[in-house]
């Protein structure tokens, strides 16, 4: 995947439909359990909903408190299932992955899912580079490793929502501030920098593997709930 370092800073790929079904079932199970555990009266309604229709629950759910990041981390058992899918094994082999990062220190390796409701800017991440979080003290790395990120679309509307990015932005040292938000210091890109931002034209089952310094962020829009999963690879230093 030389494109990640030597090209625009990312690589695009797709998994098979059966693989997408496996991951979607894992996320759906976790999502439904969280909702029903919070309110047993929602069980019948939730069991009849798909992920992309989550927003239809509206004010019946306190989204911000219920779906904090730690609640969205995939269990070790389900993570092993994902790691053994052919597309994921191929990526890990090509990147010489040592292990997945665990920024939240909940499990040895962590992957998490995200829900983005239509017209809800609070559900998306602003433009940033993942390296900034590490520079601000979010996580530690084993010696002799580098980082790569993978973002996988589970549900999205092509051309309407998904992941935004700035091509070649991994080649330039962009400026940012550390801002205290949600109980921690998070990076905030400084205004006035000349960034051309585009939307990845992804569909469910597509994934983006990208450089740790690539500027990217979520994109709201569309008429359905967008769902994705992501994790950080710790790779052998070349």
JSON list of C-alpha atoms in Angstrom, two decimals:
[
{"chain": "A", "resi": 1, "resn": "UNK", "atom": "CA", "xyz": [0.00, 0.00, 0.00]},
{"chain": "A", "resi": 2, "resn": "UNK", "atom": "CA", "xyz": [2.60, 2.52, -1.11]},
{"chain": "A", "resi": 3, "resn": "UNK", "atom": "CA", "xyz": [-0.22, 4.97, -1.88]},
{"chain": "A", "resi": 4, "resn": "UNK", "atom": "CA", "xyz": [-0.54, 5.67, 1.85]},
{"chain": "A", "resi": 5, "resn": "UNK", "atom": "CA", "xyz": [2.95, 7.14, 2.14]},
{"chain": "A", "resi": 6, "resn": "UNK", "atom": "CA", "xyz": [4.01, 8.00, -1.41]},
{"chain": "A", "resi": 7, "resn": "UNK", "atom": "CA", "xyz": [0.64, 8.90, -2.93]},
{"chain": "A", "resi": 8, "resn": "UNK", "atom": "CA", "xyz": [-2.34, 10.92, -1.70]},
{"chain": "A", "resi": 9, "resn": "UNK", "atom": "CA", "xyz": [-2.08, 9.46, 1.78]},
{"chain": "A", "resi": 10, "resn": "UNK", "atom": "CA", "xyz": [-4.73, 6.75, 1.56]},
{"chain": "A", "resi": 11, "resn": "UNK", "atom": "CA", "xyz": [-5.78, 3.45, -0.02]},
{"chain": "A", "resi": 12, "resn": "UNK", "atom": "CA", "xyz": [-9.36, 2.54, -0.96]},
{"chain": "A", "resi": 13, "resn": "UNK", "atom": "CA", "xyz": [-10.71, -1.01, -0.98]},
{"chain": "A", "resi": 14, "resn": "UNK", "atom": "CA", "xyz": [-13.86, -3.13, -0.58]},
{"chain": "A", "resi": 15, "resn": "UNK", "atom": "CA", "xyz": [-14.78, -6.22, 1.37]},
{"chain": "A", "resi": 16, "resn": "UNK", "atom": "CA", "xyz": [-17.14, -8.93, 0.13]},
{"chain": "A", "resi": 17, "resn": "UNK", "atom": "CA", "xyz": [-20.87, -8.80, 0.83]},
{"chain": "A", "resi": 18, "resn": "UNK", "atom": "CA", "xyz": [-20.70, -11.81, 3.20]},
{"chain": "A", "resi": 19, "resn": "UNK", "atom": "CA", "xyz": [-17.93, -10.06, 5.15]},
{"chain": "A", "resi": 20, "resn": "UNK", "atom": "CA", "xyz": [-20.02, -6.91, 5.37]},
{"chain": "A", "resi": 21, "resn": "UNK", "atom": "CA", "xyz": [-22.94, -8.97, 6.67]},
{"chain": "A", "resi": 22, "resn": "UNK", "atom": "CA", "xyz": [-20.77, -10.42, 9.46]},
{"chain": "A", "resi": 23, "resn": "UNK", "atom": "CA", "xyz": [-19.59, -6.99, 10.62]},
{"chain": "A", "resi": 24, "resn": "UNK", "atom": "CA", "xyz": [-23.04, -5.43, 10.35]},
{"chain": "A", "resi": 25, "resn": "UNK", "atom": "CA", "xyz": [-24.49, -8.20, 12.53]},
{"chain": "A", "resi": 26, "resn": "UNK", "atom": "CA", "xyz": [-21.79, -7.60, 15.17]},
{"chain": "A", "resi": 27, "resn": "UNK", "atom": "CA", "xyz": [-22.47, -3.86, 15.28]},
{"chain": "A", "resi": 28, "resn": "UNK", "atom": "CA", "xyz": [-26.25, -4.34, 15.22]},
{"chain": "A", "resi": 29, "resn": "UNK", "atom": "CA", "xyz": [-26.09, -6.74, 18.18]},
{"chain": "A", "resi": 30, "resn": "UNK", "atom": "CA", "xyz": [-24.01, -4.31, 20.24]},
{"chain": "A", "resi": 31, "resn": "UNK", "atom": "CA", "xyz": [-26.20, -1.32, 19.30]},
{"chain": "A", "resi": 32, "resn": "UNK", "atom": "CA", "xyz": [-29.43, -3.13, 20.18]},
{"chain": "A", "resi": 33, "resn": "UNK", "atom": "CA", "xyz": [-28.06, -4.37, 23.50]},
{"chain": "A", "resi": 34, "resn": "UNK", "atom": "CA", "xyz": [-27.09, -0.84, 24.55]},
{"chain": "A", "resi": 35, "resn": "UNK", "atom": "CA", "xyz": [-30.52, 0.53, 23.66]},
{"chain": "A", "resi": 36, "resn": "UNK", "atom": "CA", "xyz": [-32.51, -2.25, 25.34]},
{"chain": "A", "resi": 37, "resn": "UNK", "atom": "CA", "xyz": [-30.31, -2.20, 28.46]},
{"chain": "A", "resi": 38, "resn": "UNK", "atom": "CA", "xyz": [-31.02, 1.51, 28.78]},
{"chain": "A", "resi": 39, "resn": "UNK", "atom": "CA", "xyz": [-34.78, 1.13, 28.33]},
{"chain": "A", "resi": 40, "resn": "UNK", "atom": "CA", "xyz": [-36.47, -2.28, 28.22]},
{"chain": "A", "resi": 41, "resn": "UNK", "atom": "CA", "xyz": [-39.61, -0.63, 26.84]},
{"chain": "A", "resi": 42, "resn": "UNK", "atom": "CA", "xyz": [-37.74, -0.04, 23.59]},
{"chain": "A", "resi": 43, "resn": "UNK", "atom": "CA", "xyz": [-37.00, -3.71, 22.95]},
{"chain": "A", "resi": 44, "resn": "UNK", "atom": "CA", "xyz": [-39.74, -4.47, 20.42]},
{"chain": "A", "resi": 45, "resn": "UNK", "atom": "CA", "xyz": [-39.22, -1.23, 18.52]},
{"chain": "A", "resi": 46, "resn": "UNK", "atom": "CA", "xyz": [-35.43, -1.63, 18.46]},
{"chain": "A", "resi": 47, "resn": "UNK", "atom": "CA", "xyz": [-35.62, -5.25, 17.31]},
{"chain": "A", "resi": 48, "resn": "UNK", "atom": "CA", "xyz": [-37.65, -4.09, 14.33]},
{"chain": "A", "resi": 49, "resn": "UNK", "atom": "CA", "xyz": [-35.20, -1.30, 13.42]},
{"chain": "A", "resi": 50, "resn": "UNK", "atom": "CA", "xyz": [-32.12, -1.50, 11.22]},
{"chain": "A", "resi": 51, "resn": "UNK", "atom": "CA", "xyz": [-28.97, 0.49, 11.97]},
{"chain": "A", "resi": 52, "resn": "UNK", "atom": "CA", "xyz": [-29.67, 3.02, 9.24]},
{"chain": "A", "resi": 53, "resn": "UNK", "atom": "CA", "xyz": [-33.06, 3.81, 10.79]},
{"chain": "A", "resi": 54, "resn": "UNK", "atom": "CA", "xyz": [-31.69, 4.49, 14.27]},
{"chain": "A", "resi": 55, "resn": "UNK", "atom": "CA", "xyz": [-32.47, 8.22, 13.98]},
{"chain": "A", "resi": 56, "resn": "UNK", "atom": "CA", "xyz": [-36.19, 7.40, 13.88]},
{"chain": "A", "resi": 57, "resn": "UNK", "atom": "CA", "xyz": [-36.04, 6.80, 17.65]},
{"chain": "A", "resi": 58, "resn": "UNK", "atom": "CA", "xyz": [-35.55, 10.55, 18.04]},
{"chain": "A", "resi": 59, "resn": "UNK", "atom": "CA", "xyz": [-35.96, 11.88, 21.58]},
{"chain": "A", "resi": 60, "resn": "UNK", "atom": "CA", "xyz": [-36.56, 8.43, 23.02]},
{"chain": "A", "resi": 61, "resn": "UNK", "atom": "CA", "xyz": [-32.77, 8.07, 23.27]},
{"chain": "A", "resi": 62, "resn": "UNK", "atom": "CA", "xyz": [-30.19, 10.28, 24.97]},
{"chain": "A", "resi": 63, "resn": "UNK", "atom": "CA", "xyz": [-27.65, 9.72, 22.21]},
{"chain": "A", "resi": 64, "resn": "UNK", "atom": "CA", "xyz": [-24.69, 11.60, 23.70]},
{"chain": "A", "resi": 65, "resn": "UNK", "atom": "CA", "xyz": [-24.71, 9.87, 27.08]},
{"chain": "A", "resi": 66, "resn": "UNK", "atom": "CA", "xyz": [-25.70, 6.44, 25.79]},
{"chain": "A", "resi": 67, "resn": "UNK", "atom": "CA", "xyz": [-23.20, 6.13, 22.95]},
{"chain": "A", "resi": 68, "resn": "UNK", "atom": "CA", "xyz": [-19.95, 7.39, 24.43]},
{"chain": "A", "resi": 69, "resn": "UNK", "atom": "CA", "xyz": [-16.85, 5.94, 22.82]},
{"chain": "A", "resi": 70, "resn": "UNK", "atom": "CA", "xyz": [-16.16, 3.29, 25.45]},
{"chain": "A", "resi": 71, "resn": "UNK", "atom": "CA", "xyz": [-19.67, 1.86, 25.00]},
{"chain": "A", "resi": 72, "resn": "UNK", "atom": "CA", "xyz": [-19.01, 1.48, 21.26]},
{"chain": "A", "resi": 73, "resn": "UNK", "atom": "CA", "xyz": [-15.81, -0.57, 21.49]},
{"chain": "A", "resi": 74, "resn": "UNK", "atom": "CA", "xyz": [-16.22, -4.02, 19.98]},
{"chain": "A", "resi": 75, "resn": "UNK", "atom": "CA", "xyz": [-15.74, -6.93, 22.39]},
{"chain": "A", "resi": 76, "resn": "UNK", "atom": "CA", "xyz": [-12.54, -9.02, 22.10]},
{"chain": "A", "resi": 77, "resn": "UNK", "atom": "CA", "xyz": [-14.61, -12.02, 20.98]},
{"chain": "A", "resi": 78, "resn": "UNK", "atom": "CA", "xyz": [-16.26, -10.11, 18.13]},
{"chain": "A", "resi": 79, "resn": "UNK", "atom": "CA", "xyz": [-12.99, -8.41, 17.24]},
{"chain": "A", "resi": 80, "resn": "UNK", "atom": "CA", "xyz": [-11.37, -11.79, 16.68]},
{"chain": "A", "resi": 81, "resn": "UNK", "atom": "CA", "xyz": [-14.15, -12.64, 14.22]},
{"chain": "A", "resi": 82, "resn": "UNK", "atom": "CA", "xyz": [-13.45, -9.43, 12.26]},
{"chain": "A", "resi": 83, "resn": "UNK", "atom": "CA", "xyz": [-9.67, -9.95, 12.36]},
{"chain": "A", "resi": 84, "resn": "UNK", "atom": "CA", "xyz": [-10.15, -13.37, 10.78]},
{"chain": "A", "resi": 85, "resn": "UNK", "atom": "CA", "xyz": [-12.12, -12.08, 7.78]},
{"chain": "A", "resi": 86, "resn": "UNK", "atom": "CA", "xyz": [-10.08, -12.42, 4.58]},
{"chain": "A", "resi": 87, "resn": "UNK", "atom": "CA", "xyz": [-10.04, -8.71, 3.70]},
{"chain": "A", "resi": 88, "resn": "UNK", "atom": "CA", "xyz": [-8.83, -7.76, 7.17]},
{"chain": "A", "resi": 89, "resn": "UNK", "atom": "CA", "xyz": [-6.14, -10.44, 7.30]},
{"chain": "A", "resi": 90, "resn": "UNK", "atom": "CA", "xyz": [-4.84, -9.25, 3.93]},
{"chain": "A", "resi": 91, "resn": "UNK", "atom": "CA", "xyz": [-4.61, -5.63, 5.12]},
{"chain": "A", "resi": 92, "resn": "UNK", "atom": "CA", "xyz": [-2.83, -6.62, 8.32]},
{"chain": "A", "resi": 93, "resn": "UNK", "atom": "CA", "xyz": [-0.35, -8.71, 6.35]},
{"chain": "A", "resi": 94, "resn": "UNK", "atom": "CA", "xyz": [0.38, -5.99, 3.79]},
{"chain": "A", "resi": 95, "resn": "UNK", "atom": "CA", "xyz": [0.90, -3.36, 6.50]},
{"chain": "A", "resi": 96, "resn": "UNK", "atom": "CA", "xyz": [3.00, -5.66, 8.76]},
{"chain": "A", "resi": 97, "resn": "UNK", "atom": "CA", "xyz": [0.60, -5.02, 11.63]},
{"chain": "A", "resi": 98, "resn": "UNK", "atom": "CA", "xyz": [1.91, -5.92, 15.08]},
{"chain": "A", "resi": 99, "resn": "UNK", "atom": "CA", "xyz": [-1.42, -5.30, 16.80]},
{"chain": "A", "resi": 100, "resn": "UNK", "atom": "CA", "xyz": [-4.32, -2.87, 17.01]},
{"chain": "A", "resi": 101, "resn": "UNK", "atom": "CA", "xyz": [-3.97, 0.16, 19.27]},
{"chain": "A", "resi": 102, "resn": "UNK", "atom": "CA", "xyz": [-5.97, 0.53, 22.50]},
{"chain": "A", "resi": 103, "resn": "UNK", "atom": "CA", "xyz": [-6.28, 4.25, 23.12]},
{"chain": "A", "resi": 104, "resn": "UNK", "atom": "CA", "xyz": [-9.10, 3.77, 25.65]},
{"chain": "A", "resi": 105, "resn": "UNK", "atom": "CA", "xyz": [-7.27, 1.01, 27.58]},
{"chain": "A", "resi": 106, "resn": "UNK", "atom": "CA", "xyz": [-10.45, -1.04, 27.84]},
{"chain": "A", "resi": 107, "resn": "UNK", "atom": "CA", "xyz": [-9.09, -4.08, 25.98]},
{"chain": "A", "resi": 108, "resn": "UNK", "atom": "CA", "xyz": [-5.68, -5.15, 24.67]},
{"chain": "A", "resi": 109, "resn": "UNK", "atom": "CA", "xyz": [-6.82, -4.22, 21.15]},
{"chain": "A", "resi": 110, "resn": "UNK", "atom": "CA", "xyz": [-9.68, -1.90, 20.27]},
{"chain": "A", "resi": 111, "resn": "UNK", "atom": "CA", "xyz": [-11.99, -1.26, 17.35]},
{"chain": "A", "resi": 112, "resn": "UNK", "atom": "CA", "xyz": [-15.11, 0.86, 17.69]},
{"chain": "A", "resi": 113, "resn": "UNK", "atom": "CA", "xyz": [-18.20, 1.78, 15.72]},
{"chain": "A", "resi": 114, "resn": "UNK", "atom": "CA", "xyz": [-19.85, 5.17, 15.20]},
{"chain": "A", "resi": 115, "resn": "UNK", "atom": "CA", "xyz": [-23.40, 6.33, 14.47]},
{"chain": "A", "resi": 116, "resn": "UNK", "atom": "CA", "xyz": [-24.01, 9.61, 12.64]},
{"chain": "A", "resi": 117, "resn": "UNK", "atom": "CA", "xyz": [-27.60, 10.75, 12.45]},
{"chain": "A", "resi": 118, "resn": "UNK", "atom": "CA", "xyz": [-28.74, 12.86, 9.49]},
{"chain": "A", "resi": 119, "resn": "UNK", "atom": "CA", "xyz": [-28.32, 16.59, 10.09]},
{"chain": "A", "resi": 120, "resn": "UNK", "atom": "CA", "xyz": [-26.46, 16.14, 13.37]},
{"chain": "A", "resi": 121, "resn": "UNK", "atom": "CA", "xyz": [-23.11, 17.91, 13.40]},
{"chain": "A", "resi": 122, "resn": "UNK", "atom": "CA", "xyz": [-22.46, 16.80, 17.01]},
{"chain": "A", "resi": 123, "resn": "UNK", "atom": "CA", "xyz": [-22.13, 13.16, 15.85]},
{"chain": "A", "resi": 124, "resn": "UNK", "atom": "CA", "xyz": [-19.13, 13.75, 13.58]},
{"chain": "A", "resi": 125, "resn": "UNK", "atom": "CA", "xyz": [-15.47, 14.42, 14.19]},
{"chain": "A", "resi": 126, "resn": "UNK", "atom": "CA", "xyz": [-14.03, 17.75, 12.95]},
{"chain": "A", "resi": 127, "resn": "UNK", "atom": "CA", "xyz": [-11.11, 17.89, 10.54]},
{"chain": "A", "resi": 128, "resn": "UNK", "atom": "CA", "xyz": [-7.96, 16.56, 12.19]},
{"chain": "A", "resi": 129, "resn": "UNK", "atom": "CA", "xyz": [-4.97, 14.25, 11.84]},
{"chain": "A", "resi": 130, "resn": "UNK", "atom": "CA", "xyz": [-4.91, 11.21, 14.11]},
{"chain": "A", "resi": 131, "resn": "UNK", "atom": "CA", "xyz": [-1.27, 11.88, 14.95]},
{"chain": "A", "resi": 132, "resn": "UNK", "atom": "CA", "xyz": [-2.39, 14.99, 16.84]},
{"chain": "A", "resi": 133, "resn": "UNK", "atom": "CA", "xyz": [-4.25, 12.89, 19.41]},
{"chain": "A", "resi": 134, "resn": "UNK", "atom": "CA", "xyz": [-1.12, 10.85, 20.06]},
{"chain": "A", "resi": 135, "resn": "UNK", "atom": "CA", "xyz": [0.96, 14.01, 20.36]},
{"chain": "A", "resi": 136, "resn": "UNK", "atom": "CA", "xyz": [-1.50, 15.22, 23.00]},
{"chain": "A", "resi": 137, "resn": "UNK", "atom": "CA", "xyz": [-0.99, 12.05, 25.03]},
{"chain": "A", "resi": 138, "resn": "UNK", "atom": "CA", "xyz": [-3.85, 9.81, 23.85]},
{"chain": "A", "resi": 139, "resn": "UNK", "atom": "CA", "xyz": [-2.22, 6.37, 23.88]},
{"chain": "A", "resi": 140, "resn": "UNK", "atom": "CA", "xyz": [1.32, 4.98, 23.85]},
{"chain": "A", "resi": 141, "resn": "UNK", "atom": "CA", "xyz": [3.16, 2.95, 21.22]},
{"chain": "A", "resi": 142, "resn": "UNK", "atom": "CA", "xyz": [5.58, 0.02, 21.35]},
{"chain": "A", "resi": 143, "resn": "UNK", "atom": "CA", "xyz": [9.10, 0.83, 20.15]},
{"chain": "A", "resi": 144, "resn": "UNK", "atom": "CA", "xyz": [9.73, 0.25, 16.45]},
{"chain": "A", "resi": 145, "resn": "UNK", "atom": "CA", "xyz": [6.14, 0.78, 15.29]},
{"chain": "A", "resi": 146, "resn": "UNK", "atom": "CA", "xyz": [4.29, 3.28, 13.15]},
{"chain": "A", "resi": 147, "resn": "UNK", "atom": "CA", "xyz": [0.57, 3.99, 12.87]},
{"chain": "A", "resi": 148, "resn": "UNK", "atom": "CA", "xyz": [-2.02, 3.57, 10.11]},
{"chain": "A", "resi": 149, "resn": "UNK", "atom": "CA", "xyz": [-5.79, 4.01, 10.39]},
{"chain": "A", "resi": 150, "resn": "UNK", "atom": "CA", "xyz": [-8.68, 2.13, 8.80]},
{"chain": "A", "resi": 151, "resn": "UNK", "atom": "CA", "xyz": [-12.21, 3.51, 8.43]},
{"chain": "A", "resi": 152, "resn": "UNK", "atom": "CA", "xyz": [-14.91, 1.11, 7.20]},
{"chain": "A", "resi": 153, "resn": "UNK", "atom": "CA", "xyz": [-18.36, 2.09, 5.97]},
{"chain": "A", "resi": 154, "resn": "UNK", "atom": "CA", "xyz": [-21.16, -0.13, 7.28]},
{"chain": "A", "resi": 155, "resn": "UNK", "atom": "CA", "xyz": [-24.02, 2.14, 6.21]},
{"chain": "A", "resi": 156, "resn": "UNK", "atom": "CA", "xyz": [-23.70, 5.32, 4.14]},
{"chain": "A", "resi": 157, "resn": "UNK", "atom": "CA", "xyz": [-25.34, 7.08, 1.21]},
{"chain": "A", "resi": 158, "resn": "UNK", "atom": "CA", "xyz": [-22.98, 7.49, -1.73]},
{"chain": "A", "resi": 159, "resn": "UNK", "atom": "CA", "xyz": [-22.02, 11.09, -2.32]},
{"chain": "A", "resi": 160, "resn": "UNK", "atom": "CA", "xyz": [-24.18, 12.27, 0.59]},
{"chain": "A", "resi": 161, "resn": "UNK", "atom": "CA", "xyz": [-22.18, 11.40, 3.71]},
{"chain": "A", "resi": 162, "resn": "UNK", "atom": "CA", "xyz": [-19.18, 9.43, 4.94]},
{"chain": "A", "resi": 163, "resn": "UNK", "atom": "CA", "xyz": [-15.58, 10.54, 5.39]},
{"chain": "A", "resi": 164, "resn": "UNK", "atom": "CA", "xyz": [-13.97, 13.80, 4.23]},
{"chain": "A", "resi": 165, "resn": "UNK", "atom": "CA", "xyz": [-10.27, 14.18, 3.51]},
{"chain": "A", "resi": 166, "resn": "UNK", "atom": "CA", "xyz": [-7.60, 16.57, 2.24]},
{"chain": "A", "resi": 167, "resn": "UNK", "atom": "CA", "xyz": [-5.38, 14.84, -0.37]},
{"chain": "A", "resi": 168, "resn": "UNK", "atom": "CA", "xyz": [-1.63, 15.01, 0.28]},
{"chain": "A", "resi": 169, "resn": "UNK", "atom": "CA", "xyz": [-2.19, 16.73, 3.64]},
{"chain": "A", "resi": 170, "resn": "UNK", "atom": "CA", "xyz": [0.05, 14.08, 5.28]},
{"chain": "A", "resi": 171, "resn": "UNK", "atom": "CA", "xyz": [3.03, 15.77, 3.62]},
{"chain": "A", "resi": 172, "resn": "UNK", "atom": "CA", "xyz": [2.60, 19.14, 5.38]},
{"chain": "A", "resi": 173, "resn": "UNK", "atom": "CA", "xyz": [2.89, 19.98, 9.13]},
{"chain": "A", "resi": 174, "resn": "UNK", "atom": "CA", "xyz": [-0.52, 21.55, 9.78]},
{"chain": "A", "resi": 175, "resn": "UNK", "atom": "CA", "xyz": [-1.07, 23.72, 12.86]},
{"chain": "A", "resi": 176, "resn": "UNK", "atom": "CA", "xyz": [-3.53, 22.89, 15.60]},
{"chain": "A", "resi": 177, "resn": "UNK", "atom": "CA", "xyz": [-4.42, 23.77, 19.20]},
{"chain": "A", "resi": 178, "resn": "UNK", "atom": "CA", "xyz": [-5.19, 21.51, 22.13]},
{"chain": "A", "resi": 179, "resn": "UNK", "atom": "CA", "xyz": [-8.72, 22.26, 23.37]},
{"chain": "A", "resi": 180, "resn": "UNK", "atom": "CA", "xyz": [-10.33, 20.84, 26.52]},
{"chain": "A", "resi": 181, "resn": "UNK", "atom": "CA", "xyz": [-13.55, 19.11, 25.42]},
{"chain": "A", "resi": 182, "resn": "UNK", "atom": "CA", "xyz": [-15.62, 16.19, 26.76]},
{"chain": "A", "resi": 183, "resn": "UNK", "atom": "CA", "xyz": [-13.30, 15.77, 29.73]},
{"chain": "A", "resi": 184, "resn": "UNK", "atom": "CA", "xyz": [-10.03, 15.65, 27.78]},
{"chain": "A", "resi": 185, "resn": "UNK", "atom": "CA", "xyz": [-7.69, 17.70, 25.63]},
{"chain": "A", "resi": 186, "resn": "UNK", "atom": "CA", "xyz": [-8.52, 17.28, 21.93]},
{"chain": "A", "resi": 187, "resn": "UNK", "atom": "CA", "xyz": [-6.87, 18.79, 18.84]},
{"chain": "A", "resi": 188, "resn": "UNK", "atom": "CA", "xyz": [-8.55, 21.62, 16.96]},
{"chain": "A", "resi": 189, "resn": "UNK", "atom": "CA", "xyz": [-7.16, 22.65, 13.58]},
{"chain": "A", "resi": 190, "resn": "UNK", "atom": "CA", "xyz": [-6.21, 26.32, 13.34]},
{"chain": "A", "resi": 191, "resn": "UNK", "atom": "CA", "xyz": [-8.29, 28.46, 11.00]},
{"chain": "A", "resi": 192, "resn": "UNK", "atom": "CA", "xyz": [-6.96, 30.12, 7.88]},
{"chain": "A", "resi": 193, "resn": "UNK", "atom": "CA", "xyz": [-5.01, 27.17, 6.51]},
{"chain": "A", "resi": 194, "resn": "UNK", "atom": "CA", "xyz": [-5.44, 26.40, 2.81]},
{"chain": "A", "resi": 195, "resn": "UNK", "atom": "CA", "xyz": [-7.17, 23.01, 2.73]},
{"chain": "A", "resi": 196, "resn": "UNK", "atom": "CA", "xyz": [-8.98, 21.42, -0.22]},
{"chain": "A", "resi": 197, "resn": "UNK", "atom": "CA", "xyz": [-11.42, 18.93, 1.28]},
{"chain": "A", "resi": 198, "resn": "UNK", "atom": "CA", "xyz": [-13.23, 16.17, -0.61]},
{"chain": "A", "resi": 199, "resn": "UNK", "atom": "CA", "xyz": [-15.72, 13.43, 0.21]},
{"chain": "A", "resi": 200, "resn": "UNK", "atom": "CA", "xyz": [-14.74, 9.80, -0.30]},
{"chain": "A", "resi": 201, "resn": "UNK", "atom": "CA", "xyz": [-17.32, 8.28, -2.64]},
{"chain": "A", "resi": 202, "resn": "UNK", "atom": "CA", "xyz": [-17.81, 5.20, -0.48]},
{"chain": "A", "resi": 203, "resn": "UNK", "atom": "CA", "xyz": [-20.62, 2.71, -0.28]},
{"chain": "A", "resi": 204, "resn": "UNK", "atom": "CA", "xyz": [-21.32, 0.12, 2.47]},
{"chain": "A", "resi": 205, "resn": "UNK", "atom": "CA", "xyz": [-18.45, -2.38, 2.62]},
{"chain": "A", "resi": 206, "resn": "UNK", "atom": "CA", "xyz": [-15.83, 0.06, 1.32]},
{"chain": "A", "resi": 207, "resn": "UNK", "atom": "CA", "xyz": [-12.87, 0.94, 3.52]},
{"chain": "A", "resi": 208, "resn": "UNK", "atom": "CA", "xyz": [-10.15, 3.59, 3.60]},
{"chain": "A", "resi": 209, "resn": "UNK", "atom": "CA", "xyz": [-6.69, 2.86, 5.01]},
{"chain": "A", "resi": 210, "resn": "UNK", "atom": "CA", "xyz": [-4.87, 6.13, 5.56]},
{"chain": "A", "resi": 211, "resn": "UNK", "atom": "CA", "xyz": [-1.75, 7.85, 6.86]},
{"chain": "A", "resi": 212, "resn": "UNK", "atom": "CA", "xyz": [-1.64, 8.98, 10.48]},
{"chain": "A", "resi": 213, "resn": "UNK", "atom": "CA", "xyz": [-1.01, 12.58, 9.34]},
{"chain": "A", "resi": 214, "resn": "UNK", "atom": "CA", "xyz": [-3.80, 12.75, 6.74]},
{"chain": "A", "resi": 215, "resn": "UNK", "atom": "CA", "xyz": [-6.32, 15.50, 7.54]},
{"chain": "A", "resi": 216, "resn": "UNK", "atom": "CA", "xyz": [-9.80, 13.99, 7.61]},
{"chain": "A", "resi": 217, "resn": "UNK", "atom": "CA", "xyz": [-13.15, 14.23, 9.38]},
{"chain": "A", "resi": 218, "resn": "UNK", "atom": "CA", "xyz": [-16.72, 13.02, 9.34]},
{"chain": "A", "resi": 219, "resn": "UNK", "atom": "CA", "xyz": [-19.35, 14.17, 6.85]},
{"chain": "A", "resi": 220, "resn": "UNK", "atom": "CA", "xyz": [-22.99, 14.49, 7.86]},
{"chain": "A", "resi": 221, "resn": "UNK", "atom": "CA", "xyz": [-25.86, 14.48, 5.40]},
{"chain": "A", "resi": 222, "resn": "UNK", "atom": "CA", "xyz": [-28.24, 12.13, 3.67]},
{"chain": "A", "resi": 223, "resn": "UNK", "atom": "CA", "xyz": [-31.55, 10.84, 4.98]},
{"chain": "A", "resi": 224, "resn": "UNK", "atom": "CA", "xyz": [-30.39, 7.78, 6.95]},
{"chain": "A", "resi": 225, "resn": "UNK", "atom": "CA", "xyz": [-28.08, 7.08, 9.88]},
{"chain": "A", "resi": 226, "resn": "UNK", "atom": "CA", "xyz": [-24.49, 6.57, 8.78]},
{"chain": "A", "resi": 227, "resn": "UNK", "atom": "CA", "xyz": [-22.55, 3.75, 10.47]},
{"chain": "A", "resi": 228, "resn": "UNK", "atom": "CA", "xyz": [-18.81, 3.08, 10.37]},
{"chain": "A", "resi": 229, "resn": "UNK", "atom": "CA", "xyz": [-16.13, 1.24, 12.31]},
{"chain": "A", "resi": 230, "resn": "UNK", "atom": "CA", "xyz": [-12.48, 2.16, 12.72]},
{"chain": "A", "resi": 231, "resn": "UNK", "atom": "CA", "xyz": [-9.25, 1.25, 14.45]},
{"chain": "A", "resi": 232, "resn": "UNK", "atom": "CA", "xyz": [-5.57, 2.16, 14.49]},
{"chain": "A", "resi": 233, "resn": "UNK", "atom": "CA", "xyz": [-2.95, -0.30, 13.27]},
{"chain": "A", "resi": 234, "resn": "UNK", "atom": "CA", "xyz": [0.45, -0.42, 14.96]},
{"chain": "A", "resi": 235, "resn": "UNK", "atom": "CA", "xyz": [2.79, -1.55, 12.17]},
{"chain": "A", "resi": 236, "resn": "UNK", "atom": "CA", "xyz": [6.42, -2.64, 12.08]},
{"chain": "A", "resi": 237, "resn": "UNK", "atom": "CA", "xyz": [8.63, 0.32, 11.33]},
{"chain": "A", "resi": 238, "resn": "UNK", "atom": "CA", "xyz": [10.25, -0.02, 7.91]}
]
